[in-house]
XYZ file of N, CA and C in Angstrom:
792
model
N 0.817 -1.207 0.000
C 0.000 0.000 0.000
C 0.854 1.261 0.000
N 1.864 1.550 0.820
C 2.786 2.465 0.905
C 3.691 2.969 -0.269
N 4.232 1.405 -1.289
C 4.434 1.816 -2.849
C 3.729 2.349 -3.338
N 2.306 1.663 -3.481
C 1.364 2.899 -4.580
C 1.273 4.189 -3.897
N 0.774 3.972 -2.744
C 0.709 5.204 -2.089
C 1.867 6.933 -3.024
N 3.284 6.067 -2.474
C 4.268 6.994 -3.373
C 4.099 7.178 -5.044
N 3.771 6.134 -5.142
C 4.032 6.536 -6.894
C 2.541 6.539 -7.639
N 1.372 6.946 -7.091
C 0.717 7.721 -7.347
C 0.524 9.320 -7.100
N 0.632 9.551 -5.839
C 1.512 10.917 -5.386
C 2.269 11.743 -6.573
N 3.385 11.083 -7.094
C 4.236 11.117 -7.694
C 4.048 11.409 -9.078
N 2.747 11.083 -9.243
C 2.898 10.657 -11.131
C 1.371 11.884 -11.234
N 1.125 12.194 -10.312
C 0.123 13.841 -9.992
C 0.535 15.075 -9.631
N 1.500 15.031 -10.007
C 2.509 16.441 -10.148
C 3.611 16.638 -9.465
N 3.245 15.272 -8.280
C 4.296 14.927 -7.579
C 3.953 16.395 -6.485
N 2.456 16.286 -6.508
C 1.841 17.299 -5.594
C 2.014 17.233 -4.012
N 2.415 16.553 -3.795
C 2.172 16.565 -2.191
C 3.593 16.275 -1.736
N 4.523 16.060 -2.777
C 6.326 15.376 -1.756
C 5.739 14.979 -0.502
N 5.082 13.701 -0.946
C 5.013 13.138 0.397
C 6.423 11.975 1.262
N 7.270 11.877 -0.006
C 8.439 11.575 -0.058
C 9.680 12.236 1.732
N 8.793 13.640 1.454
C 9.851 14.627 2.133
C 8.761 14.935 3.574
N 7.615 14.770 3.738
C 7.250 14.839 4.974
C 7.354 13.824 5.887
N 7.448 14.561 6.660
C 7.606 13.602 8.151
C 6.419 13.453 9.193
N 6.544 12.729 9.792
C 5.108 12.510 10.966
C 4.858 13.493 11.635
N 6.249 14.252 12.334
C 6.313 15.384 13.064
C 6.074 15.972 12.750
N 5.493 16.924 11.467
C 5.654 17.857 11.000
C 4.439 18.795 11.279
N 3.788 19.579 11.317
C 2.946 20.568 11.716
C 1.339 19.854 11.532
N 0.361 20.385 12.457
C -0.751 19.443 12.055
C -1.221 19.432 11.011
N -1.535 20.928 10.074
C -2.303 21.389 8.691
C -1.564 19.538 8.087
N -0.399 19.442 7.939
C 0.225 18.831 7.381
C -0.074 17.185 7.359
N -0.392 17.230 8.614
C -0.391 15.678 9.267
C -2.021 15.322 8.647
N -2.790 16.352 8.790
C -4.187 16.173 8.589
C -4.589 15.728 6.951
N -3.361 16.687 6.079
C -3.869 15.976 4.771
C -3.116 14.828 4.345
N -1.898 14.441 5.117
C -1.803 12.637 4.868
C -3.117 11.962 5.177
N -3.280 11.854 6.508
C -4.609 11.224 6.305
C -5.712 11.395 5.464
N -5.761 12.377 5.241
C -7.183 13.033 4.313
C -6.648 12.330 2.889
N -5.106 12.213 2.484
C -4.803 11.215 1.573
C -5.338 9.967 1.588
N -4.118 9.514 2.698
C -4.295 7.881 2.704
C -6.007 7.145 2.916
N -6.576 8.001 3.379
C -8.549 7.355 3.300
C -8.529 7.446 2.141
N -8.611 8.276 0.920
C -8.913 8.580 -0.229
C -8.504 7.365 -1.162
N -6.923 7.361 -1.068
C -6.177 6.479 -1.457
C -7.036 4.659 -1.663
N -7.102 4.657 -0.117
C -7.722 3.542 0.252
C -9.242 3.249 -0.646
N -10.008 4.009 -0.502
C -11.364 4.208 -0.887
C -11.257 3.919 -2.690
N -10.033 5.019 -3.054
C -9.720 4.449 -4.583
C -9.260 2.710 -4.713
N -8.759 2.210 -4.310
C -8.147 0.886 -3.997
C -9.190 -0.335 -4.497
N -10.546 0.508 -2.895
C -11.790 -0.595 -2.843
C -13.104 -0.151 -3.875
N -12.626 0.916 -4.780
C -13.498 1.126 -5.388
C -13.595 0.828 -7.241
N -12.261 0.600 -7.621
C -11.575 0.539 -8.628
C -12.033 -0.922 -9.185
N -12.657 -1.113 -10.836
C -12.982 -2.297 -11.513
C -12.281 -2.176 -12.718
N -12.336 -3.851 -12.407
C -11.255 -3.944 -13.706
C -11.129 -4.296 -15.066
N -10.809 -4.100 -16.008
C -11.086 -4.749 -17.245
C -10.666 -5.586 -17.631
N -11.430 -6.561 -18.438
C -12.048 -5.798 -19.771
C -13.814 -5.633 -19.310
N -13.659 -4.733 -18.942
C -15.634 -4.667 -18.969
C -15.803 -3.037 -19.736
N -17.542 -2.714 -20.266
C -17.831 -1.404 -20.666
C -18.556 -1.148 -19.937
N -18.122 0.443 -19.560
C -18.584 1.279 -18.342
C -18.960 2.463 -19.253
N -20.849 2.377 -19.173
C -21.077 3.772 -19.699
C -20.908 5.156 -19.095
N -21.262 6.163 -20.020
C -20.453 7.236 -19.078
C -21.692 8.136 -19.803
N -22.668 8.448 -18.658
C -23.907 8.896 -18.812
C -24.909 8.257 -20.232
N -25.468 9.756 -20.737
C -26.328 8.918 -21.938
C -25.635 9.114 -23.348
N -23.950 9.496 -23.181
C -23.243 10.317 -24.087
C -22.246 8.786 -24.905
N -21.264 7.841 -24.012
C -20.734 6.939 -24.926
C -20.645 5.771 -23.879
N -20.296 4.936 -24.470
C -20.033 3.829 -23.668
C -18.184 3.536 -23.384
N -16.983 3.126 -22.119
C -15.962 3.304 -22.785
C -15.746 1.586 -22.593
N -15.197 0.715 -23.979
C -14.885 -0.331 -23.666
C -13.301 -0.802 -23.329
N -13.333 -0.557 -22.002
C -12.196 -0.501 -21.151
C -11.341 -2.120 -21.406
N -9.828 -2.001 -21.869
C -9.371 -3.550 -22.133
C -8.668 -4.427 -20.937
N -8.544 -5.331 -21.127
C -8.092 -6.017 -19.934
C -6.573 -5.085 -19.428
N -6.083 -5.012 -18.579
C -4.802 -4.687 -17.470
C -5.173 -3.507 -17.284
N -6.546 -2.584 -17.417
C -6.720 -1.223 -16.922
C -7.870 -1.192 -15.703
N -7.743 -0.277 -14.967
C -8.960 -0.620 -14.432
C -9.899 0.929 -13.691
N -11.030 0.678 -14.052
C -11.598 2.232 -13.924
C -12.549 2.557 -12.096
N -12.174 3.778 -12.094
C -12.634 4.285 -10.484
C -13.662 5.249 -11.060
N -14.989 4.882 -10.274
C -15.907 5.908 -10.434
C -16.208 6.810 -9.363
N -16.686 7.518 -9.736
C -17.100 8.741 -8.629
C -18.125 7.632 -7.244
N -18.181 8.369 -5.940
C -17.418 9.332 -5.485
C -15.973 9.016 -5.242
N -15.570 7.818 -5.339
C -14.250 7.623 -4.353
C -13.587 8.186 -5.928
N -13.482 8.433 -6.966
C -12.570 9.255 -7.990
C -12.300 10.666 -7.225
N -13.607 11.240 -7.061
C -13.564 12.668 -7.036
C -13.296 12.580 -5.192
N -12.962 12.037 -4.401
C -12.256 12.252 -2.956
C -10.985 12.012 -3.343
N -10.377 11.176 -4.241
C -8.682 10.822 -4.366
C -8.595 12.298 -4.613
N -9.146 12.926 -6.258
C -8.671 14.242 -6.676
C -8.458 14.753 -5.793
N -9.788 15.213 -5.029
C -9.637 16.676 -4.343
C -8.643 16.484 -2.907
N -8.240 15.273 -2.625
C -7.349 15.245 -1.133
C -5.659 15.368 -2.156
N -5.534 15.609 -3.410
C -4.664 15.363 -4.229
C -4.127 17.003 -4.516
N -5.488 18.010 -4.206
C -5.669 19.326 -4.021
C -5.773 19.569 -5.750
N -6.524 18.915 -6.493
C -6.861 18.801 -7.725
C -8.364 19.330 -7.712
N -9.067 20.362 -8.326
C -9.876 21.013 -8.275
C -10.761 20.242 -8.983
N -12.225 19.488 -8.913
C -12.846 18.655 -10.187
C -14.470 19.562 -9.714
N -14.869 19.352 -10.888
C -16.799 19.916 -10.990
C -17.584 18.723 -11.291
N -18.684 18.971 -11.696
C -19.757 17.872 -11.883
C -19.110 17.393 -13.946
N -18.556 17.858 -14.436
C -18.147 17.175 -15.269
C -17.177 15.664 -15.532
N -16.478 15.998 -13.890
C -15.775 14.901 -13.798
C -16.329 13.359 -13.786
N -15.810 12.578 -14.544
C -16.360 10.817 -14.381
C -15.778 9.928 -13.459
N -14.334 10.208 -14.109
C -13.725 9.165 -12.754
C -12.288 8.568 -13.332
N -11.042 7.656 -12.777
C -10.226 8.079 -13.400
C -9.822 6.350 -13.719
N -8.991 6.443 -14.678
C -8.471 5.031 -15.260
C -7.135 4.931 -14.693
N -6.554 3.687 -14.165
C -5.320 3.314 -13.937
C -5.109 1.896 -14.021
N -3.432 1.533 -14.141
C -3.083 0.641 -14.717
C -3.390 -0.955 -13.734
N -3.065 -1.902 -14.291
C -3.554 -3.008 -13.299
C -1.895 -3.346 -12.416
N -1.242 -2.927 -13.467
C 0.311 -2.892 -13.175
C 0.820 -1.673 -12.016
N 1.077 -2.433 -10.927
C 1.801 -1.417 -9.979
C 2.793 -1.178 -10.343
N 3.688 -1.427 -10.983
C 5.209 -0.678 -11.613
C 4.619 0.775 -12.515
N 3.664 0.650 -13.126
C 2.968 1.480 -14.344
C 3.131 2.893 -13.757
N 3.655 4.037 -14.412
C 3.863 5.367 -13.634
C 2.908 6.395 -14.645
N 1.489 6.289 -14.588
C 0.635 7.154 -14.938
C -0.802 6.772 -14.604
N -1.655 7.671 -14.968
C -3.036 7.903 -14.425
C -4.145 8.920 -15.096
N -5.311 8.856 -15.675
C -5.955 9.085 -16.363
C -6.916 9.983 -15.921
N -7.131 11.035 -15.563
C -8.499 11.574 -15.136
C -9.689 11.617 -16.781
N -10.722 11.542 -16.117
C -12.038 11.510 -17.466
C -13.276 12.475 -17.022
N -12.992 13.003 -17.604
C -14.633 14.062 -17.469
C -15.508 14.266 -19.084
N -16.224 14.555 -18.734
C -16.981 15.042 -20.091
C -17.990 16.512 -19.757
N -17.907 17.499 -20.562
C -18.309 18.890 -20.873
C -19.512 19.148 -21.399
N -20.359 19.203 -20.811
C -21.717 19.595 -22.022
C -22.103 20.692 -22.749
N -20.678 21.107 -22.978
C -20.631 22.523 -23.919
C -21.315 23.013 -24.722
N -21.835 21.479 -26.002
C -22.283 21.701 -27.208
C -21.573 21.571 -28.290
N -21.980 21.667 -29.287
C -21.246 21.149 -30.207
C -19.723 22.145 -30.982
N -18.902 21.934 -30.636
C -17.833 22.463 -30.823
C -17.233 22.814 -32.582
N -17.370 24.203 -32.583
C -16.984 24.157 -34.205
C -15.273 24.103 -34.004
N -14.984 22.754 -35.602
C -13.379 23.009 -35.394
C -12.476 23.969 -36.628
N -13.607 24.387 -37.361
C -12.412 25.043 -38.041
C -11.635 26.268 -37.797
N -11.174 26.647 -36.482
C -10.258 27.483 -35.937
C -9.031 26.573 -35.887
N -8.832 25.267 -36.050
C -7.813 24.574 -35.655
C -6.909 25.133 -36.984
N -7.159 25.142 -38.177
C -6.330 25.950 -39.285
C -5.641 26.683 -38.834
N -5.859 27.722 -37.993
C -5.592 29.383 -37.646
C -4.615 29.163 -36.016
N -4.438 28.199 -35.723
C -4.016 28.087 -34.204
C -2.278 29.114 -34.106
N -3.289 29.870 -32.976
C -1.381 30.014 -32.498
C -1.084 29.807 -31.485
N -0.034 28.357 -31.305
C -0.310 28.255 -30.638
C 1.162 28.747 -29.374
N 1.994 29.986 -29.777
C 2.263 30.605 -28.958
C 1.246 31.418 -27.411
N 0.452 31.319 -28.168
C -0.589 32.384 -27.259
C -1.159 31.229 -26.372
N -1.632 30.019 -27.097
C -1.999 28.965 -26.309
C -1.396 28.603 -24.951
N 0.552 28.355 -25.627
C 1.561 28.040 -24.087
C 0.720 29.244 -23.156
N 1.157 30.591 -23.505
C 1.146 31.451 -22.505
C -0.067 31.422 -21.989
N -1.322 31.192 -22.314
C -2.773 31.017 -21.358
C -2.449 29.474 -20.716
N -1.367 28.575 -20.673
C -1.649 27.632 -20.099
C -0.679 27.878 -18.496
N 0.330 28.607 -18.956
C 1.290 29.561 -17.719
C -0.091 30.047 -17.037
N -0.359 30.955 -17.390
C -1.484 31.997 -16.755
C -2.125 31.083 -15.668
N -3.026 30.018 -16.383
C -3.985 29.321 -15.948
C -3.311 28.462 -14.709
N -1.968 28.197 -14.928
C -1.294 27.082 -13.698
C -1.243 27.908 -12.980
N -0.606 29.457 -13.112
C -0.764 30.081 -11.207
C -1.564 30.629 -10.611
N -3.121 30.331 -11.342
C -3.906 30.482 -10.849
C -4.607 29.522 -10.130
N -3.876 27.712 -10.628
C -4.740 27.004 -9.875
C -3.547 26.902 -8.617
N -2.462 27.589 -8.807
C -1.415 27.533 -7.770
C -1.432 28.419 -6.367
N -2.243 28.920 -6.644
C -3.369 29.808 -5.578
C -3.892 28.744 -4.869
N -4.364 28.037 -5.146
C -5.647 27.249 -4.449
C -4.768 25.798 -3.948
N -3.648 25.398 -4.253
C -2.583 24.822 -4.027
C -1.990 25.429 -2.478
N -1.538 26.452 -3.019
C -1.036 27.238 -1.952
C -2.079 27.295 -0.401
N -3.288 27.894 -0.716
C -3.901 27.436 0.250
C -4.073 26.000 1.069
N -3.541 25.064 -0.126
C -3.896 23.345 1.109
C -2.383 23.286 1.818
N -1.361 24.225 1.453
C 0.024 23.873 1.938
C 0.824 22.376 0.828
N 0.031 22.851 -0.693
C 0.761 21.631 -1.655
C 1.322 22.441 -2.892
N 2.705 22.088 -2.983
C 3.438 22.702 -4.026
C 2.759 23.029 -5.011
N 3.289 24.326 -5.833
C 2.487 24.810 -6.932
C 3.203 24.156 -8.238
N 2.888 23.845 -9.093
C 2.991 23.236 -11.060
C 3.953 24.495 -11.507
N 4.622 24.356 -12.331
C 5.429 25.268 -13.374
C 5.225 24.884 -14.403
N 4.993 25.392 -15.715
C 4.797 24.707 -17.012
C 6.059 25.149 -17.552
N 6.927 23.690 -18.080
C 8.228 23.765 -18.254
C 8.068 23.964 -20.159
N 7.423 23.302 -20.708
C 7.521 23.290 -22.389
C 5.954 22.183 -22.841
N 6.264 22.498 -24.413
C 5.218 21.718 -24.763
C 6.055 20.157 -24.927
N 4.991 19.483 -24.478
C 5.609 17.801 -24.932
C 4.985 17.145 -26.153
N 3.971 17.483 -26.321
C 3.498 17.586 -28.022
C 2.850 18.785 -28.273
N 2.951 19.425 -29.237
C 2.300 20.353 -29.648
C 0.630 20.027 -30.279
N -0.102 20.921 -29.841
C -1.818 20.701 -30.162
C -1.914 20.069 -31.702
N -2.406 19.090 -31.699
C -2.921 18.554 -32.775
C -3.910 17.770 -33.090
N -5.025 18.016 -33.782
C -6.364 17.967 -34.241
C -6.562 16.903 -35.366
N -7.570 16.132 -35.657
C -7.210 15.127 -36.662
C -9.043 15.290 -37.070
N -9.540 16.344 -37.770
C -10.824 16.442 -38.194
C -11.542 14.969 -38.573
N -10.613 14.179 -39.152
C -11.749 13.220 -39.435
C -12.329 12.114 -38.078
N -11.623 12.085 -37.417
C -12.130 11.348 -36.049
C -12.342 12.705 -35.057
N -12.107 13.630 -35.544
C -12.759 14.741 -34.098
C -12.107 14.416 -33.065
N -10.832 14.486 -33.158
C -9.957 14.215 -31.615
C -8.848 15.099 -31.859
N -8.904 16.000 -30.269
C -7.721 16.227 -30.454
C -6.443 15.805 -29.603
N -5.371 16.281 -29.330
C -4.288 16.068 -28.564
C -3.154 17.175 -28.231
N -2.682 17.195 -27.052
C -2.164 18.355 -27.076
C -1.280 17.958 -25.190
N -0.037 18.313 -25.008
C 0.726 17.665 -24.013
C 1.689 18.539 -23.381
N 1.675 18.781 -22.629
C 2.669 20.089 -21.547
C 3.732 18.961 -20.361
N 4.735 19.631 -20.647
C 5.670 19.053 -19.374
C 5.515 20.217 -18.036
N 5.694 19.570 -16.890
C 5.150 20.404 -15.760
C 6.531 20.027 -14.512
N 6.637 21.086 -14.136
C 7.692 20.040 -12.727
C 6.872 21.204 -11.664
N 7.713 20.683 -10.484
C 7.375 21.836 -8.776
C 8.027 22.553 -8.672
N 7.211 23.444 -8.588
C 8.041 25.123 -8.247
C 8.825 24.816 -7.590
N 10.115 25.284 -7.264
C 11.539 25.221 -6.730
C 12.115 23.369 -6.683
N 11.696 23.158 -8.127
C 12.174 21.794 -7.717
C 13.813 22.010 -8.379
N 14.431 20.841 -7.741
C 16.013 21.085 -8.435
C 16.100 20.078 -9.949
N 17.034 20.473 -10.468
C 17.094 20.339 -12.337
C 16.525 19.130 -12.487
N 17.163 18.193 -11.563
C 17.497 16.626 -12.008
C 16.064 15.590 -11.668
N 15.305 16.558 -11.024
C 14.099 15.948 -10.805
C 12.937 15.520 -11.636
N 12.513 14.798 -11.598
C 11.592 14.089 -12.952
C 10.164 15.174 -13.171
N 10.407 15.350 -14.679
C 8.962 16.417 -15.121
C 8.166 15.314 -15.189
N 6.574 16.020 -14.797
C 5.789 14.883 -14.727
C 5.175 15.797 -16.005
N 3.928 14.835 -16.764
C 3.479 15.331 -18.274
C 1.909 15.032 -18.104
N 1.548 16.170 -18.387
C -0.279 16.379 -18.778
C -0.404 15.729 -20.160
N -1.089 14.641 -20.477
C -0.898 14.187 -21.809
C -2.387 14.146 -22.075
N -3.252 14.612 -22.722
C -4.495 15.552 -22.804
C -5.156 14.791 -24.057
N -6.128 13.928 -24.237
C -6.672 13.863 -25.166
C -7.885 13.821 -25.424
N -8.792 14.152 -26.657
C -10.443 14.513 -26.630
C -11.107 14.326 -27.327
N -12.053 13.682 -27.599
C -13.318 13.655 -28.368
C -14.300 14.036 -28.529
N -14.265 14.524 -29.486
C -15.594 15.609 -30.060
C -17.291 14.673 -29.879
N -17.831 14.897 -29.250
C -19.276 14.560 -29.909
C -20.341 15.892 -29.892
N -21.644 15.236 -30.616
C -23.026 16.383 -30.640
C -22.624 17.339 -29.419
N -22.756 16.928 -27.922
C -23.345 17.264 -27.033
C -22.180 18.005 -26.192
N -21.029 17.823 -26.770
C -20.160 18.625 -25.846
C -18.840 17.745 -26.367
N -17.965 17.653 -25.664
C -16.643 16.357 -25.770
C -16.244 15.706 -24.456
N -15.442 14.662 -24.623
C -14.813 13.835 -23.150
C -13.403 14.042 -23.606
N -12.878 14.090 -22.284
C -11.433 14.350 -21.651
C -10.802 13.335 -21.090
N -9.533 12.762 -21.486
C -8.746 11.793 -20.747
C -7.336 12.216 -20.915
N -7.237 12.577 -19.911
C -5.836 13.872 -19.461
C -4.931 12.611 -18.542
N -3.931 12.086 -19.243
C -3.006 10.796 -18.867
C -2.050 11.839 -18.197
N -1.695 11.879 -16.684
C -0.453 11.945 -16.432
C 0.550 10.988 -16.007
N 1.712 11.103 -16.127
C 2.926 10.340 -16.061
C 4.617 11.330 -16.113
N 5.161 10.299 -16.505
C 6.737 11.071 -16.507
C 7.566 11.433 -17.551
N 7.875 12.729 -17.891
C 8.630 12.903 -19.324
C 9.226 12.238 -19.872
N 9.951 10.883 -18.685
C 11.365 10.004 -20.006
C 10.340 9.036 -20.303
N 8.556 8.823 -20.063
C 7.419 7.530 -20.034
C 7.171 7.646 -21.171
N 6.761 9.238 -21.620
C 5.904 9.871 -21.836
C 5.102 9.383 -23.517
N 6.894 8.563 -24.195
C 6.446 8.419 -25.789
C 5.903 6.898 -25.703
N 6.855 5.909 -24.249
C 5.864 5.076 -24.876
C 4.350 4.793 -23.984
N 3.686 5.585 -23.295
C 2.592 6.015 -23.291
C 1.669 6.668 -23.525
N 2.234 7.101 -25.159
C 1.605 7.622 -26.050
C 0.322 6.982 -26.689
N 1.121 5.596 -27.290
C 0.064 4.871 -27.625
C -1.313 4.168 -27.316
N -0.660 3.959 -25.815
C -1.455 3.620 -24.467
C -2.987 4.528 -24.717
N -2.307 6.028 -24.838
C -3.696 6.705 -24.112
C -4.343 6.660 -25.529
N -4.180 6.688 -26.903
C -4.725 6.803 -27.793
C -5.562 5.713 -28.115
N -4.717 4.436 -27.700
C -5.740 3.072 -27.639
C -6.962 3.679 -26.729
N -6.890 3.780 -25.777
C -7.942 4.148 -24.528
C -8.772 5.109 -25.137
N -8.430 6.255 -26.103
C -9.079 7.343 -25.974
C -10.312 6.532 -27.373
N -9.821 5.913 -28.299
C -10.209 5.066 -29.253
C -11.245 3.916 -29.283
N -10.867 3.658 -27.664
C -11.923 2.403 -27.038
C -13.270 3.425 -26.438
N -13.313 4.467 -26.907
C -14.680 5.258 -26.427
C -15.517 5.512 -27.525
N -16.520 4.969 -27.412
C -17.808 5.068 -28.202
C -18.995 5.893 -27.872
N -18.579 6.863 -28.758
C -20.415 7.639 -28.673
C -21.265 6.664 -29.151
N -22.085 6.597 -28.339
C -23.678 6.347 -28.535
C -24.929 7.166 -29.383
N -25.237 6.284 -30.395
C -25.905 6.307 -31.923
C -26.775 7.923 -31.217
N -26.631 8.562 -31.756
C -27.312 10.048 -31.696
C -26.563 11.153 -31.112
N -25.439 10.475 -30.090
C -24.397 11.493 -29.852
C -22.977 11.739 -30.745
N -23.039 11.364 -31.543
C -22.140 11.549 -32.799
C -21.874 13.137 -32.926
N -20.367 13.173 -33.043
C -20.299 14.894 -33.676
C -21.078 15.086 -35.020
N -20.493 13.852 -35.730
C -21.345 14.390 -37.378
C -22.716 14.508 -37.726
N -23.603 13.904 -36.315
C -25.240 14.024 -35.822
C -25.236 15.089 -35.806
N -24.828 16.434 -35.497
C -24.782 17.646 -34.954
C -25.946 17.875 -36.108
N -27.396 18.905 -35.359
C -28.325 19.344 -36.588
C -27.955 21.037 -35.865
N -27.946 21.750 -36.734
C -27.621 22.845 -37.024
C -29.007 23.778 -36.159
N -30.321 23.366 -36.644
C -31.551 23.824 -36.136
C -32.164 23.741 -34.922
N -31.291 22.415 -34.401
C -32.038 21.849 -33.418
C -31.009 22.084 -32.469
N -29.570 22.022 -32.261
C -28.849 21.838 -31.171
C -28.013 22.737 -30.660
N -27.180 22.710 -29.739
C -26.601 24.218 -29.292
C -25.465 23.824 -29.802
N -25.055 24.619 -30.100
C -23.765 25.027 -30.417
C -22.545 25.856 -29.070
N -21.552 25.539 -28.833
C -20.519 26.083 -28.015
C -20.259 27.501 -28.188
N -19.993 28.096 -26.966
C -19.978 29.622 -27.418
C -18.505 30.014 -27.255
N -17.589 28.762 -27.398
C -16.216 29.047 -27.675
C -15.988 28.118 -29.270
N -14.378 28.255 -29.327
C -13.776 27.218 -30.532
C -13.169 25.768 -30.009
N -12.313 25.052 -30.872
C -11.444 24.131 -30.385
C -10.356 24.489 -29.966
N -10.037 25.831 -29.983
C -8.559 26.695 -29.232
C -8.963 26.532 -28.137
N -10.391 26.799 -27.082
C -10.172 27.131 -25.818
C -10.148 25.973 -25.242
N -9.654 24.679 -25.708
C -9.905 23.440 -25.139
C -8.353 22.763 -24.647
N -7.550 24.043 -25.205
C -6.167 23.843 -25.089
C -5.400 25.555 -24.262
N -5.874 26.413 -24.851
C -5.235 27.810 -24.097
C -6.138 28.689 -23.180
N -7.761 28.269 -23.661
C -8.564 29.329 -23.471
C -9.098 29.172 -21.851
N -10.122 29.336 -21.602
C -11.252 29.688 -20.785
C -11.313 28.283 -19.849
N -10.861 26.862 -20.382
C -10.768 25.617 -20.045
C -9.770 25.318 -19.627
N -8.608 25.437 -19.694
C -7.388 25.374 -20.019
C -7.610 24.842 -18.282
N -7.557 26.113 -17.107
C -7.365 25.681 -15.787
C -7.630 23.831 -15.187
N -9.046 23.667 -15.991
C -9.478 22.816 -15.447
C -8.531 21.398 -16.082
N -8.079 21.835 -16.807
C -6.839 20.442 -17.563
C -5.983 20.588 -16.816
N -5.448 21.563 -16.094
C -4.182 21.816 -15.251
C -4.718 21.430 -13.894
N -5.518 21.389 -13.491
C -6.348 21.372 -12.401
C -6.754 19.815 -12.199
């Protein structure tokens, strides 16, 4: 329990250096180990495994493959928030590996935005993008700061945003380390990927470790691939007359107005 314990910790921004606290250490402190380790636990006894399909409202079904295994709300959304990870009612719940050596972790939400127009993806700049994703980390580094858990730095892009119109997915990947961490310390990586449907899109934001990062590339794309909209929630269903439309683009799903809650 104490391994995963660390190297889940670890592979979430490496938010809490729980590595570096001690028992003694001040109560604020002592109070959110525990407020961890229940969470922890609760994820443990709550977590199923695959290969089974777990729908995810009335929007897709995801057919999850054998060695993964998925945590649903509430015990998802108590790991986050004792993790000092900010989640809303969009959140689903998070995927992890069956493999305890495995150094990453999946959060999943879905947005009921509406239907997202993509042809801004032509026009992207995505200089402006990095810099709203800076912005957006020290702002959730505020709310960090308040639990007494290190704040995120956004070190570079680890893939640059990229959109693939004919499956309506996009992808897009930031390296992150801890404020005042020293050089040699491992960047952990937001590896961000999305699917467009009618009604809004779903999110499966893989984190892990920069030297992981390429060959868990494939990993999350299998996963993101094993999600099926359900016959009427299709992006290409979208009726023009009948349905809402998003009152942003596919930029703010990477720099804009959203951005926090991927960092978050």
């Amino acid at each position: 329990m104490k391994y995963i314990h660390m190297r889940i910790g670890f592979l979430l921004g490496l938010l809490l250096l729980l590595s570096s606290m001690s028992r003694a250490e001040s109560d604020p402190q002592e109070t959110l180990r525990r407020e961890f380790d229940s969470a922890l636990q609760g994820l443990v006894e709550a977590k199923q495994k695959g290969p089974a399909d777990f729908p995810f409202l009335d929007q897709a079904v995801l057919h999850l493959p054998e060695g993964f295994a998925f945590v649903p709300n509430p015990a998802a959304q108590r790991f986050m928030n004792a993790m000092g990870n900010r989640v809303n009612d969009s959140f689903i719940g998070l995927i992890l590996p069956e493999d305890k050596e495995a150094d990453w972790i999946i959060s999943v939400s879905f947005e009921k935005s509406g239907y997202i127009k993509d042809d801004d993806a032509k026009n992207w700049n995505v200089d402006d993008m990095y810099k709203h994703l800076q912005e957006s980390a020290q702002e959730m580094n505020k709310v960090r700061a308040e639990r007494g858990i290190p704040g995120l730095k956004v070190m570079a892009w680890a893939e640059r945003p990229d959109y693939d119109p004919a499956s309506h997915r996009l992808v897009w990947s930031l390296a992150v380390s801890n404020e005042g961490a020293s050089a040699d310390e491992p960047q952990s990586v937001n590896y961000n990927t999305y699917a467009l449907g009618r009604d809004g899109f779903f999110s499966l934001n893989l984190v892990t470790t920069l030297d992981d990062i390429e060959n868990r590339k494939p990993m999350a794309k299998t996963l993101l691939s094993s999600l099926d909209f359900n016959p009427g929630k299709r992006y290409e269903e979208f009726n023009a007359e009948t349905d809402h439309t998003a009152e942003f683009g596919l930029a703010a799903l990477v720099g804009g107005a959203l951005a926090a809650k991927k960092l978050g």
